[in-house]
CSV table of C-alpha atoms in Angstrom, one decimal:
chain,number,residue,atom,x,y,z
A,94,UNK,CA,81.5,144.4,134.7
A,95,UNK,CA,84.9,145.9,134.5
A,96,UNK,CA,86.9,144.7,131.6
A,97,UNK,CA,90.4,143.3,132.3
A,98,UNK,CA,93.2,145.4,130.8
A,99,UNK,CA,95.9,143.5,129.0
A,100,UNK,CA,99.0,145.6,128.6
A,101,UNK,CA,101.0,142.8,127.1
A,102,UNK,CA,101.5,142.7,123.3
A,103,UNK,CA,100.2,139.2,122.1
A,104,UNK,CA,103.0,139.2,119.4
A,105,UNK,CA,105.8,140.0,121.9
A,106,UNK,CA,107.9,136.8,122.1
A,107,UNK,CA,110.7,138.3,124.2
A,108,UNK,CA,110.7,136.9,127.7
A,109,UNK,CA,112.8,138.0,130.5
A,110,UNK,CA,113.9,135.1,132.7
A,111,UNK,CA,113.0,135.4,136.3
A,112,UNK,CA,113.7,133.6,139.5
A,113,UNK,CA,115.4,130.3,139.1
A,114,UNK,CA,116.1,130.6,135.4
A,115,UNK,CA,117.8,134.0,135.9
A,116,UNK,CA,119.9,132.7,138.8
A,117,UNK,CA,120.9,129.6,136.8
A,118,UNK,CA,122.1,131.9,134.0
A,119,UNK,CA,123.9,134.3,136.3
A,120,UNK,CA,125.7,131.5,138.0
A,121,UNK,CA,126.4,128.9,135.3
A,122,UNK,CA,127.7,131.0,132.5
A,123,UNK,CA,130.5,132.9,134.4
A,124,UNK,CA,131.4,129.7,136.3
A,125,UNK,CA,131.6,127.8,132.9
A,126,UNK,CA,134.1,130.4,131.6
A,127,UNK,CA,136.2,130.3,134.8
A,128,UNK,CA,136.3,126.5,134.6
A,129,UNK,CA,137.4,126.6,131.0
A,130,UNK,CA,140.3,128.9,131.9
A,131,UNK,CA,141.2,126.9,135.0
A,132,UNK,CA,141.2,123.7,132.9
A,133,UNK,CA,143.5,125.3,130.4
A,134,UNK,CA,145.9,126.6,133.0
A,135,UNK,CA,145.9,123.4,135.2
A,136,UNK,CA,146.4,120.9,132.4
A,137,UNK,CA,149.0,123.0,130.6
A,138,UNK,CA,151.2,122.5,133.7
A,139,UNK,CA,150.1,119.1,134.8
A,140,UNK,CA,150.1,115.9,132.7
A,141,UNK,CA,146.9,113.9,133.3
A,142,UNK,CA,148.9,110.6,133.2
A,143,UNK,CA,151.0,111.7,136.2
A,144,UNK,CA,148.2,112.5,138.6
A,145,UNK,CA,147.9,110.6,141.8
A,146,UNK,CA,144.7,110.2,144.0
A,147,UNK,CA,145.2,109.0,147.5
A,148,UNK,CA,148.7,107.8,146.7
A,149,UNK,CA,147.7,105.7,143.7
A,150,UNK,CA,148.1,106.8,140.1
A,151,UNK,CA,144.8,107.8,138.4
A,152,UNK,CA,143.8,105.0,136.0
A,153,UNK,CA,141.5,107.1,133.8
A,154,UNK,CA,142.2,107.9,130.2
A,155,UNK,CA,143.4,111.5,129.5
A,156,UNK,CA,140.0,112.5,128.0
A,157,UNK,CA,138.2,111.2,131.1
A,158,UNK,CA,140.7,113.0,133.4
A,159,UNK,CA,140.2,116.3,131.4
A,160,UNK,CA,136.4,115.9,131.7
A,161,UNK,CA,136.4,115.1,135.4
A,162,UNK,CA,138.7,118.0,136.0
A,163,UNK,CA,136.6,120.4,134.0
A,164,UNK,CA,133.4,119.4,135.9
A,165,UNK,CA,135.3,119.7,139.2
A,166,UNK,CA,136.5,123.2,138.3
A,167,UNK,CA,133.0,124.1,137.1
A,168,UNK,CA,131.4,122.9,140.4
A,169,UNK,CA,133.9,124.9,142.5
A,170,UNK,CA,133.4,128.0,140.3
A,171,UNK,CA,129.6,127.5,140.4
A,172,UNK,CA,129.6,127.3,144.1
A,173,UNK,CA,131.6,130.5,144.3
A,174,UNK,CA,129.2,132.3,141.9
A,175,UNK,CA,126.2,131.0,143.8
A,176,UNK,CA,127.6,132.2,147.1
A,177,UNK,CA,128.3,135.6,145.6
A,178,UNK,CA,124.7,135.8,144.2
A,179,UNK,CA,123.3,134.8,147.5
A,180,UNK,CA,125.4,137.4,149.4
A,181,UNK,CA,124.5,140.1,146.9
A,182,UNK,CA,120.8,139.4,147.4
A,183,UNK,CA,121.3,139.9,151.2
A,184,UNK,CA,122.9,143.3,150.9
A,185,UNK,CA,120.7,146.1,152.3
A,186,UNK,CA,119.2,148.5,149.7
A,187,UNK,CA,120.7,151.9,149.6
């Protein structure tokens, strides 16, 4: 019988993420950084106590408003990064 050849070092613990884990890292980290910068810029100009939603003042605490704003910025930046990754995958090879 042919013996299976194992090229992997059993002591090698370094793993390269692939597939979904790699895509998650490529999308979430840059979008996190962009959301942090957007949060700083937006709330350095806008007071969270003076925000209005559908004509009514926002009734959240400033910390809740900052948190909701950050996750909103992160979602928008994440969608942008995900779209970029998807479009880059569709590019023809040279």
